[in-house]
Coordinates of C-alpha atoms (C1' of nucleotides) in Angstrom, one line a residue:
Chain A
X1 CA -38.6 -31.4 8.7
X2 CA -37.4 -33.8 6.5
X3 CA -40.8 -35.7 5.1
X4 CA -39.0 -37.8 2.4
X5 CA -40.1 -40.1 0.5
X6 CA -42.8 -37.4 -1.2
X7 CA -41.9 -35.2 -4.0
X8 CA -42.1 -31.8 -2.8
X9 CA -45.5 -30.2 -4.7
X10 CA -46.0 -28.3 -7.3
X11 CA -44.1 -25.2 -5.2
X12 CA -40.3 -26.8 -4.8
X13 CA -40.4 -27.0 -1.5
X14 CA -37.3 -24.5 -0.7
X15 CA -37.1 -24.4 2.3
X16 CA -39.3 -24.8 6.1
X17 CA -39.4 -23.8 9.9
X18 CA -37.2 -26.4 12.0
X19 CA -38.2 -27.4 15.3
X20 CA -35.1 -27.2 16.9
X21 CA -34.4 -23.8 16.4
X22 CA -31.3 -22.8 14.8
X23 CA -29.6 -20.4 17.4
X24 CA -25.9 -18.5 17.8
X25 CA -25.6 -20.4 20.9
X26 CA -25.8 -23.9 19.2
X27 CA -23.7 -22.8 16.1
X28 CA -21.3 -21.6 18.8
X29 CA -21.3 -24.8 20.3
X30 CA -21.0 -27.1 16.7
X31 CA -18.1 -24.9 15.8
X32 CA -16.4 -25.6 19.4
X33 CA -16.9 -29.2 18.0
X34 CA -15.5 -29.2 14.7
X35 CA -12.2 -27.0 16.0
X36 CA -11.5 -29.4 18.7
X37 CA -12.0 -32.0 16.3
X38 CA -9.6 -30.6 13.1
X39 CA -7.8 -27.1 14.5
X40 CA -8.7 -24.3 13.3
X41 CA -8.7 -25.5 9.7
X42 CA -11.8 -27.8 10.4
X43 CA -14.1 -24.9 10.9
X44 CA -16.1 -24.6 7.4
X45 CA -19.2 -23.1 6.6
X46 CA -19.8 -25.9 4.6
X47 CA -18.7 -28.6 6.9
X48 CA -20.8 -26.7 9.7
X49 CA -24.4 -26.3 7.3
X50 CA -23.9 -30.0 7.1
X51 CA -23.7 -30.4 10.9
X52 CA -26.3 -28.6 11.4
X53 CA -28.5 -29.5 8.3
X54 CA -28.8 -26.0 7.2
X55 CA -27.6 -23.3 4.8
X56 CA -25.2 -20.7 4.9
X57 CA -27.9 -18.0 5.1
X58 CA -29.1 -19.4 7.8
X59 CA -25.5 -19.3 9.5
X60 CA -25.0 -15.7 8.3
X61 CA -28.1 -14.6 10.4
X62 CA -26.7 -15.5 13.7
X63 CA -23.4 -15.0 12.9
X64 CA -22.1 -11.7 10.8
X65 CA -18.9 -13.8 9.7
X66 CA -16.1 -16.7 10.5
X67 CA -14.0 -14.2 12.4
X68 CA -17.0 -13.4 14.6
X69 CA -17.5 -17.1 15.0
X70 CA -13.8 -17.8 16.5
X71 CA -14.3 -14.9 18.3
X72 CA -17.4 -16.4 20.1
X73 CA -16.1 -19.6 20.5
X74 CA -13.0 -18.4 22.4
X75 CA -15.0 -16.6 24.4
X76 CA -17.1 -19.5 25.4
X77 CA -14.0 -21.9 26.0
X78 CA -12.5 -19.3 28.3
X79 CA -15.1 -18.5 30.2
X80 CA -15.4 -21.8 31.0
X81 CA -11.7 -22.0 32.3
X82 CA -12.5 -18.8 33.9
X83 CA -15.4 -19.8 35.9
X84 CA -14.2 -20.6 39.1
X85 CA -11.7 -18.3 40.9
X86 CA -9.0 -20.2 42.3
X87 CA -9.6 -20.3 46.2
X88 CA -5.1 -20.7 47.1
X89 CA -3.8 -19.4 50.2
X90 CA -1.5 -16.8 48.7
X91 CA -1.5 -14.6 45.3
X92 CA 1.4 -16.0 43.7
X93 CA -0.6 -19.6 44.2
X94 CA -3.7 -18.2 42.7
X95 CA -2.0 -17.0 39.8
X96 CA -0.1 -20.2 39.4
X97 CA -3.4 -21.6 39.8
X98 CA -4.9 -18.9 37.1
X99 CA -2.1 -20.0 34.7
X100 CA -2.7 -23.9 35.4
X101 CA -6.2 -23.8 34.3
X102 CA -5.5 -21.4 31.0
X103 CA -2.7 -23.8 30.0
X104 CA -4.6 -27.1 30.5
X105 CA -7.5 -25.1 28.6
X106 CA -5.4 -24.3 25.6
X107 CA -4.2 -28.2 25.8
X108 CA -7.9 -29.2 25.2
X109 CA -8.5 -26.5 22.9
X110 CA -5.1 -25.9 20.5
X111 CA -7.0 -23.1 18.5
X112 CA -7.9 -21.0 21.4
X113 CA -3.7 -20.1 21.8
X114 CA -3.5 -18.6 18.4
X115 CA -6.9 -16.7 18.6
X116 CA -5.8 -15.5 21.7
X117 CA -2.4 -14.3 20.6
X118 CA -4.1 -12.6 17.6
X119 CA -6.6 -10.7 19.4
X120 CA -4.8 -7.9 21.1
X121 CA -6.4 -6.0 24.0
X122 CA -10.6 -7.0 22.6
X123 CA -12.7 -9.8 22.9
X124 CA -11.5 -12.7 25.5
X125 CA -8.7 -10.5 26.5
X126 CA -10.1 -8.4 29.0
X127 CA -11.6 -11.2 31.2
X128 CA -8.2 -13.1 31.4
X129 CA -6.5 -9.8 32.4
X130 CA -9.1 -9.0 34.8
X131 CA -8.9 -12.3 37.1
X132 CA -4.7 -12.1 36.4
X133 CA -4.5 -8.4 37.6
X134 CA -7.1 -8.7 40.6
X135 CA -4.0 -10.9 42.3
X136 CA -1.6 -8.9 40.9
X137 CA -3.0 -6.3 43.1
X138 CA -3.1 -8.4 45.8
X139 CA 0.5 -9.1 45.4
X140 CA 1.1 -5.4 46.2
X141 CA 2.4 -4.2 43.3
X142 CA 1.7 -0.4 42.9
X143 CA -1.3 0.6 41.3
X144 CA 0.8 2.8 38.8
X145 CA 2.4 -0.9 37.7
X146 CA -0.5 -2.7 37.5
X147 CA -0.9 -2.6 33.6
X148 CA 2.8 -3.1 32.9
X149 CA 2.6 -6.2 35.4
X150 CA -0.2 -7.9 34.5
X151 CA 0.4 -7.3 30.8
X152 CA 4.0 -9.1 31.0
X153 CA 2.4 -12.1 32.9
X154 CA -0.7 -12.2 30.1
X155 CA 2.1 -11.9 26.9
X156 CA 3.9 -14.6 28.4
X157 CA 1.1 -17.0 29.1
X158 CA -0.1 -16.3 25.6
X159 CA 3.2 -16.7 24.2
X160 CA 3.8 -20.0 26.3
X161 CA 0.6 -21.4 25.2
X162 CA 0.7 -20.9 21.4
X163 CA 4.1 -22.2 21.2
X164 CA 2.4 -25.3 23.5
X165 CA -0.4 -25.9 20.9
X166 CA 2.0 -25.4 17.7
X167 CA 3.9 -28.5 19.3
X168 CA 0.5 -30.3 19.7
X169 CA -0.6 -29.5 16.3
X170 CA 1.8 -30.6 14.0
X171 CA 1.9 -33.7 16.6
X172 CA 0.8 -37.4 16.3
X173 CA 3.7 -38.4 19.1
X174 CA 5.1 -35.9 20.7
X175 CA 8.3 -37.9 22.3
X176 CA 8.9 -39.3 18.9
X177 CA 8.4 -35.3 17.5
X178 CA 10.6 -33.8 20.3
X179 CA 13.3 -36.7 19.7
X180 CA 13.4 -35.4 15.7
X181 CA 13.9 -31.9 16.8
X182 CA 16.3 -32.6 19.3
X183 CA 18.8 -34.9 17.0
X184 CA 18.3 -32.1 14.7
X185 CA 19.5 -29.4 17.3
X186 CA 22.4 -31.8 18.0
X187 CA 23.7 -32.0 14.3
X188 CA 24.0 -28.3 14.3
X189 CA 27.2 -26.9 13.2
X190 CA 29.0 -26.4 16.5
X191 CA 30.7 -23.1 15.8
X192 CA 27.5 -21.5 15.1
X193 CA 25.5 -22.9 17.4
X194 CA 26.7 -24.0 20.8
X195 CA 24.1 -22.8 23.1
X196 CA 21.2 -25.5 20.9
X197 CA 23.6 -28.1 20.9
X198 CA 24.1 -28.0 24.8
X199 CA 19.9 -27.8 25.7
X200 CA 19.0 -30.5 23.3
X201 CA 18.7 -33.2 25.6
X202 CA 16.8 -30.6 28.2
X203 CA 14.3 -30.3 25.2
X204 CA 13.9 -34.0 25.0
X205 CA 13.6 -34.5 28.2
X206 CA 11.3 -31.7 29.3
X207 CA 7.9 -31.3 30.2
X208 CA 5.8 -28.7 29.1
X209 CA 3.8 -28.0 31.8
X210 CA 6.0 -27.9 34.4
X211 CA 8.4 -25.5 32.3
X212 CA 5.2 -23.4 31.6
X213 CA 4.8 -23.0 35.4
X214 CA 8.8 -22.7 36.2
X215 CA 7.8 -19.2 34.2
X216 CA 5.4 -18.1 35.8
X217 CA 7.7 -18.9 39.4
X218 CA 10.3 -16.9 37.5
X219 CA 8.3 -13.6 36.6
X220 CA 6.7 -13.7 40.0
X221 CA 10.1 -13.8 41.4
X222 CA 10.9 -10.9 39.2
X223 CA 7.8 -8.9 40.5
X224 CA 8.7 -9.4 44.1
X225 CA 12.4 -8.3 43.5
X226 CA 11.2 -4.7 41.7
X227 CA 8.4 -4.7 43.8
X228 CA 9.1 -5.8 47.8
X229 CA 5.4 -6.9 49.4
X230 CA 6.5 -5.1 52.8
X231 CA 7.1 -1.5 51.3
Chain B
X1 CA 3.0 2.6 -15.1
X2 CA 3.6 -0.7 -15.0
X3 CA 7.6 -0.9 -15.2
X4 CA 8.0 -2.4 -11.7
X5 CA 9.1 -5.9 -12.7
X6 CA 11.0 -7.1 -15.9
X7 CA 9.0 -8.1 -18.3
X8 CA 10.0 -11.2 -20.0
X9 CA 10.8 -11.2 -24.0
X10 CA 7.6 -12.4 -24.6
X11 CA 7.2 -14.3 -27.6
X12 CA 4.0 -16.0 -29.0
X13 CA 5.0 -19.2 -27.7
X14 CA 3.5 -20.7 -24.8
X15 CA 6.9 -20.5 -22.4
X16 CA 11.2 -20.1 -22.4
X17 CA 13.3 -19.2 -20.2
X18 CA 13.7 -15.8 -19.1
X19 CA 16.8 -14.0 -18.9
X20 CA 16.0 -13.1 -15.1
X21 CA 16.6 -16.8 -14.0
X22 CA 13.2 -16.9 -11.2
X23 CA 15.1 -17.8 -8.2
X24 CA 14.2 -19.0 -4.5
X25 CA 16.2 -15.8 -3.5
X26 CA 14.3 -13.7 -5.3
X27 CA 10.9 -15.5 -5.0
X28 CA 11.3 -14.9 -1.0
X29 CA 12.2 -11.5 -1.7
X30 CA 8.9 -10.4 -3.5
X31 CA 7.0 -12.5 -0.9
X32 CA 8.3 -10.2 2.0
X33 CA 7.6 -7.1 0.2
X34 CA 3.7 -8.2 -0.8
X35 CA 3.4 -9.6 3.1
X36 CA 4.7 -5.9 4.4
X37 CA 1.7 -4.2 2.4
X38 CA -0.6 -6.2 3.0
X39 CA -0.1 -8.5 5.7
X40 CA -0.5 -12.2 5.8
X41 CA -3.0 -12.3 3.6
X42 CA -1.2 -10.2 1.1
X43 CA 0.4 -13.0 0.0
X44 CA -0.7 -14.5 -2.8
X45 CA 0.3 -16.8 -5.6
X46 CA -1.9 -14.9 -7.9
X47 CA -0.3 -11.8 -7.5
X48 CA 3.2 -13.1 -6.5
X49 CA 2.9 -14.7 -10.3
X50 CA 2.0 -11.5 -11.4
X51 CA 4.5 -9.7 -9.6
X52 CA 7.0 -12.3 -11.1
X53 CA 5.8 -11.9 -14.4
X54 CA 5.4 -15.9 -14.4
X55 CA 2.8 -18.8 -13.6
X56 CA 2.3 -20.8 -10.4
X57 CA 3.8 -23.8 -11.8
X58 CA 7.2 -21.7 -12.0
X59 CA 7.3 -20.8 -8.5
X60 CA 6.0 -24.1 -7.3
X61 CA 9.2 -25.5 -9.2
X62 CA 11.4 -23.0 -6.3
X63 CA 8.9 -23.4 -3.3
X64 CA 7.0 -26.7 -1.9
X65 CA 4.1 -24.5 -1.3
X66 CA 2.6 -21.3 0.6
X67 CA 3.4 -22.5 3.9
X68 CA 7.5 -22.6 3.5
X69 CA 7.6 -19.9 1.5
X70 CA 6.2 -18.1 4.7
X71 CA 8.7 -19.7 6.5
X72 CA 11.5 -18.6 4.2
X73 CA 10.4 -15.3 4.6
X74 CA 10.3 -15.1 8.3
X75 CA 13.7 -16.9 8.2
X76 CA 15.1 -14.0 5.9
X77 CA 13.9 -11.2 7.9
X78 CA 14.7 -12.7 11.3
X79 CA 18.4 -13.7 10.0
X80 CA 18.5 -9.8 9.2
X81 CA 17.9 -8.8 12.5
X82 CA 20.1 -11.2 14.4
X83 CA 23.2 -10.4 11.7
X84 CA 25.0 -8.1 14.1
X85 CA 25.5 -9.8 17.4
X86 CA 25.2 -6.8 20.5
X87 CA 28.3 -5.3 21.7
X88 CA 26.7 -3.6 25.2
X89 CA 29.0 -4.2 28.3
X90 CA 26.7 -7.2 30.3
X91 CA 24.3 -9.9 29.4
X92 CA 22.1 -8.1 30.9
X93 CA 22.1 -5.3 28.3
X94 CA 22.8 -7.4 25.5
X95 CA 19.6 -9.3 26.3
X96 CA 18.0 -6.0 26.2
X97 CA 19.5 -5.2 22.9
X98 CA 18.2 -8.4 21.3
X99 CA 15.0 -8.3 22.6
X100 CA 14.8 -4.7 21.1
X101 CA 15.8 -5.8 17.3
X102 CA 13.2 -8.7 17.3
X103 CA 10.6 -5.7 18.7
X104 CA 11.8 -3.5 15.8
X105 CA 11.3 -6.5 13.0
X106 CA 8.3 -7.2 14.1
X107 CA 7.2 -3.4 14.2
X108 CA 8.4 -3.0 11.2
X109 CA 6.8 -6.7 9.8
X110 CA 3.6 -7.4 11.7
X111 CA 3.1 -10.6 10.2
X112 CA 6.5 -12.3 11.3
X113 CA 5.1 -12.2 14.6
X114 CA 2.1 -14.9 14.2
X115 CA 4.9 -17.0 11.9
X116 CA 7.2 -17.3 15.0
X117 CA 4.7 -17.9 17.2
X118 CA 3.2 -20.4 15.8
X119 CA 6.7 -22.4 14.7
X120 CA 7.4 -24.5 18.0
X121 CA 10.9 -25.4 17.6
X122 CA 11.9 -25.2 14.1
X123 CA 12.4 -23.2 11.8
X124 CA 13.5 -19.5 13.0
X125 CA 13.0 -20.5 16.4
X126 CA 16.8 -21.9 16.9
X127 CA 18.7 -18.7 15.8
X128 CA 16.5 -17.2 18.3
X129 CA 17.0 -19.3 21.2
X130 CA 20.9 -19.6 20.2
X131 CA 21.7 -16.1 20.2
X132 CA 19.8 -15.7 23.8
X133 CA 20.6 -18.6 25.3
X134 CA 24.3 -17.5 24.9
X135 CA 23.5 -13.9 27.2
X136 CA 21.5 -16.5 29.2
X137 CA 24.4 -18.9 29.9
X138 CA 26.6 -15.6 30.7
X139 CA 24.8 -14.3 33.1
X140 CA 25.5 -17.1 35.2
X141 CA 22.7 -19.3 35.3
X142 CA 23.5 -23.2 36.0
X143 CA 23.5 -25.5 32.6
X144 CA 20.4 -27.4 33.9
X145 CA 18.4 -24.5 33.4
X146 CA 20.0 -22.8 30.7
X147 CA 16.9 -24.3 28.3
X148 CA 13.9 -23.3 30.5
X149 CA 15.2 -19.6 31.3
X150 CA 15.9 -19.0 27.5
X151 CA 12.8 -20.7 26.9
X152 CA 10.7 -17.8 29.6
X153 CA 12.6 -15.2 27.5
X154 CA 12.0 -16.0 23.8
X155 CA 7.9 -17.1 24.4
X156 CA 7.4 -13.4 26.5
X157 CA 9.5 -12.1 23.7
X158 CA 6.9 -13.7 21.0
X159 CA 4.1 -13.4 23.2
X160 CA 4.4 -9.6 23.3
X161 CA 5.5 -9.1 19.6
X162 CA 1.9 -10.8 19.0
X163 CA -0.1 -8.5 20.9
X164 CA 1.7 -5.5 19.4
X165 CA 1.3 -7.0 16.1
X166 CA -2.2 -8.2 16.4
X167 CA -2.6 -4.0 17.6
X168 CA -0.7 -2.7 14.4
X169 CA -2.9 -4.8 12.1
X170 CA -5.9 -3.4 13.1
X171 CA -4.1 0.0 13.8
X172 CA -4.7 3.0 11.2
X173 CA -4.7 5.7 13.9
X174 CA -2.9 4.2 17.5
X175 CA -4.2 6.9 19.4
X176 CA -8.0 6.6 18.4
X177 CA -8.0 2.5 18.5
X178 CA -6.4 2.3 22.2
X179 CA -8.8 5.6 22.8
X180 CA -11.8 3.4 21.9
X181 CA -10.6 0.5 24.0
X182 CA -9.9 2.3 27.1
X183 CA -13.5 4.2 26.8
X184 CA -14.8 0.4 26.2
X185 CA -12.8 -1.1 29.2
X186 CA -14.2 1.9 31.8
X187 CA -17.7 1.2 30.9
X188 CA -17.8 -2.3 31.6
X189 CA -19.6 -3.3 34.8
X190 CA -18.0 -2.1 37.9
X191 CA -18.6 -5.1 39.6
X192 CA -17.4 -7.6 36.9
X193 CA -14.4 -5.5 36.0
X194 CA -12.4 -3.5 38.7
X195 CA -9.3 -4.1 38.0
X196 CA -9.9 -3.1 34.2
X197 CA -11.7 -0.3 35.1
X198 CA -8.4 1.1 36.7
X199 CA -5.7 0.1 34.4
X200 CA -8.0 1.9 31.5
X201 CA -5.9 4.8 31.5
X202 CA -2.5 3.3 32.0
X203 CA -3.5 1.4 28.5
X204 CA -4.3 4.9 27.0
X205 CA -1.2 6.6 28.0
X206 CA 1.5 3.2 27.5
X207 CA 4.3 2.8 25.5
X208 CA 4.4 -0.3 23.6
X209 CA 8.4 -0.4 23.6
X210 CA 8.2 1.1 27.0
X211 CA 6.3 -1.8 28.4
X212 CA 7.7 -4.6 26.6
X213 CA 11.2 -3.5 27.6
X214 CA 9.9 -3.2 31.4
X215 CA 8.5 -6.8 30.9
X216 CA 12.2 -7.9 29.9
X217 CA 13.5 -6.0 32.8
X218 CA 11.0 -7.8 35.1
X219 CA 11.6 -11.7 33.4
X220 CA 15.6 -10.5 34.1
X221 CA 15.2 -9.5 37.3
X222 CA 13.4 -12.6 38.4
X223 CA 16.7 -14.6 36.7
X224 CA 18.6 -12.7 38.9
X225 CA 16.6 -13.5 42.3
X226 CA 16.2 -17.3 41.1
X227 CA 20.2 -17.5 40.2
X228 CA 22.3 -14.9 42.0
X229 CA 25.7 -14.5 39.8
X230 CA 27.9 -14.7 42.6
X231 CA 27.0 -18.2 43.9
Chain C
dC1 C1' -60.8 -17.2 9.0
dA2 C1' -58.0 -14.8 5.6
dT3 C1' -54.4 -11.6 5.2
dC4 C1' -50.2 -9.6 5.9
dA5 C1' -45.6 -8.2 8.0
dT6 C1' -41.9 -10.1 9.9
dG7 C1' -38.4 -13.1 11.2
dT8 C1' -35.9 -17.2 9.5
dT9 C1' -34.2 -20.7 6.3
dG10 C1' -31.3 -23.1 2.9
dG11 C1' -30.0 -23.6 -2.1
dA12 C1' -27.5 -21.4 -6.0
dA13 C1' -23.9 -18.9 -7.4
dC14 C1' -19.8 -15.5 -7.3
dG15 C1' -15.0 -14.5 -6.9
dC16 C1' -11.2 -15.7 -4.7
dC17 C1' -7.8 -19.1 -3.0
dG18 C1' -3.8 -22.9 -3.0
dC19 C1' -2.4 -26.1 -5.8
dT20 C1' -1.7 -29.7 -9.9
dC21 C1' -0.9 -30.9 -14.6
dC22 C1' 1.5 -30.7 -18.5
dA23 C1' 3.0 -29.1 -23.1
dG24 C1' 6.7 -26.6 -24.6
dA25 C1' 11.0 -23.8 -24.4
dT26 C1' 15.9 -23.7 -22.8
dG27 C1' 20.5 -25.2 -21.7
dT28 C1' 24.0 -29.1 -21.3
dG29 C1' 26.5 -33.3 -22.3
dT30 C1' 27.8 -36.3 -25.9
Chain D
dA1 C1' 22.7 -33.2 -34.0
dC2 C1' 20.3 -35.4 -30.6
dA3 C1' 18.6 -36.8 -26.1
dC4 C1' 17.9 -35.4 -21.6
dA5 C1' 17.3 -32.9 -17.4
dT6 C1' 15.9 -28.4 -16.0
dC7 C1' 12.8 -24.7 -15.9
dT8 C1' 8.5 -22.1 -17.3
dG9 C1' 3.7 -20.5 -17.4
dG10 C1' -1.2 -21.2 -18.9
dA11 C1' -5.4 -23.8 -18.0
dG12 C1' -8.1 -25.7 -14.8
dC13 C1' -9.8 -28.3 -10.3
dG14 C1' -11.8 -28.4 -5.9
dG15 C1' -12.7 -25.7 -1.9
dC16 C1' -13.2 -21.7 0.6
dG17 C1' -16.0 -17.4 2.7
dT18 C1' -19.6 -14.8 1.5
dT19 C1' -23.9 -12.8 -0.9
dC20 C1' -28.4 -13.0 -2.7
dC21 C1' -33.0 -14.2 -2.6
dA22 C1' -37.2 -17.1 -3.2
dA23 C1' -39.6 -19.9 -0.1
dC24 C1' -41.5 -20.9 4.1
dA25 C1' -43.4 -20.4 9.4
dT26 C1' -45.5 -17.7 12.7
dG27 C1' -48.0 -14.0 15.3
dA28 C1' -50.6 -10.0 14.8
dT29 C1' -54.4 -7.8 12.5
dG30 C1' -58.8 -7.3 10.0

DNA sequence: CATCATGTTGGAACGCCGCTCCAGATGTGT
DNA sequence: ACACATCTGGAGCGGCGTTCCAACATGATG
């Protein structure tokens, strides 16, 4: 590769076989890198030729274009939260379990929420359904539910996450951040808005993950009620 | 022809001051209408200056930058929907009424739903949770949990309203996209993919206001269960 | 061994983008 | 009449995703 020190010849010396092969599965990986690093944002095809001390061509033949490239790396980091099925006694534990392990993944990896929300019914979507619907089935909701079910408790988990990694984005401290917002909420003109004034202190004081999972405890509470395990 | 915008008495000079003082108002105002043609990406300061009949510096003088004049937007169209508070006989069906306007905005302005969702606890956010935390507190759930039940609703509420966005982006024809995906989803491996395999149709044949209305049902329902009314 | 077809690389450049700078025009107070 | 704060819009900067293509490396072929 790189023998400096001689002037190329008289060709210019454009360009040369690497020895460690450029391949989709190591520009997948460097871009994993970079957005954990700087969000979403910090994935450039310049910044990533320079990581990989190469071109943009070189990119481009792996890789049709940056969508593609999100794309791939979500499905990498959710597959790897997806890789072991949660072994709890019950359904409603494995989900909880299911919904732990997205929620910590989308803590590690902010951009993954908004790719995620973005992406309708394609790409990651339909592995994170299948693993959430297999228990929802198990829960004994009838078939002819399944979709509506399993949708309501993939929505809200996306929803719940990209609000979760909004916080974490714009966020350096997040009690400092949470006081800001909440002092805000409090200085709210009464008359128009009682309801924010009274949670304020809940929203300093909560904690995200336990909230995220006090959901999940609700809608399975709601699927039990329209939908009574014994029959 | 060209007659959409006033066009400034244009003089040979380089700049005066128009007669249609360039306002915040009516800055925001184009901005909506180019991000309902054309999505987020619609927006532009190149053509919202053209629009304008002005230069960047002009609308830069009204608006910090891209990002709050996104916000502004958002802000405008989800103060529309919220103007008329819901008049139906229980929380219950007022919640349902809310959650049906916001599905209708969105619908009707993809692009509000990825703004929202990615706003944490500013911004729109607060009107949001105000005007369903009130239906919240009325249906008679206790004050210590008044922030994460509102909070359950409003992130399913966004979480949906980003899939069905995300959908009507890509979406020319509805029928033929969820066709394609539902063909796509019952091919996959057998093995890998049951449970995807057998909600295919019930993805083919849904009701995006349908479902997301269920899903509301189903959160309210679990409120219910979690915080019976009587006590 | 020479030649070629093929797959792969990376540098140059294109057209957009958000945004900044600033000279000049306008309206207001004195 | 003059100074000053407010407002305008054209020129241009650096950065982005993407395209194009000459230059290489390699395995197959003669």
């Amino acid at each position: 590769m790189c023998q400096d020190g001689a002037v190329p010849p008289s060709r210019s010396g454009r360009s040369q076989r690497r020895t460690d092969a450029l391949s989709r599965e190591r520009i997948v990986e460097a871009a994993v890198e970079l957005l954990d690093a700087a969000g979403e944002s910090g994935l450039t095809f310049r910044v990533l030729t320079e990581r990989l001390a190469t071109g943009p061509g070189a990119i481009y033949w792996h890789v049709a274009n940056r969508g593609e490239l999100l794309a791939a790396a979500t499905d990498a980091v959710v597959d790897a939260a997806l890789a072991a099925e949660p072994a709890e006694p019950t359904p409603q534990a494995r989900i909880r379990a299911l919904a732990s392990s997205l929620f910590d993944t989308i803590d590690a990896h902010p951009w993954v929420a908004a790719q995620l929300s973005g992406s309708s019914w394609q790409a990651a979507a339909p592995r994170i359904l299948e693993v959430v619907g297999r228990q929802v089935g198990a829960l004994g909701v009838p078939e002819a539910n399944w979709f509506t079910v399993t949708s309501v408790l993939v929505q809200y988990i996306f929803g719940a996450a990209s609000q979760e990694a909004a916080n974490s984005d714009v966020l350096d401290d997040r009690a400092t951040y949470l006081d800001a917002v909440a002092t805000t909420w409090s200085q709210l003109d009464p008359d128009a808005y009682p309801f924010i004034r009274t949670i304020a202190p809940q929203l300093r004081d909560h904690d995200d993950r336990e909230e995220f999972l006090a959901g999940i405890d609700l809608i399975l509470s709601g699927i039990t009620a329209q939908y009574p395990p014994a029959g």
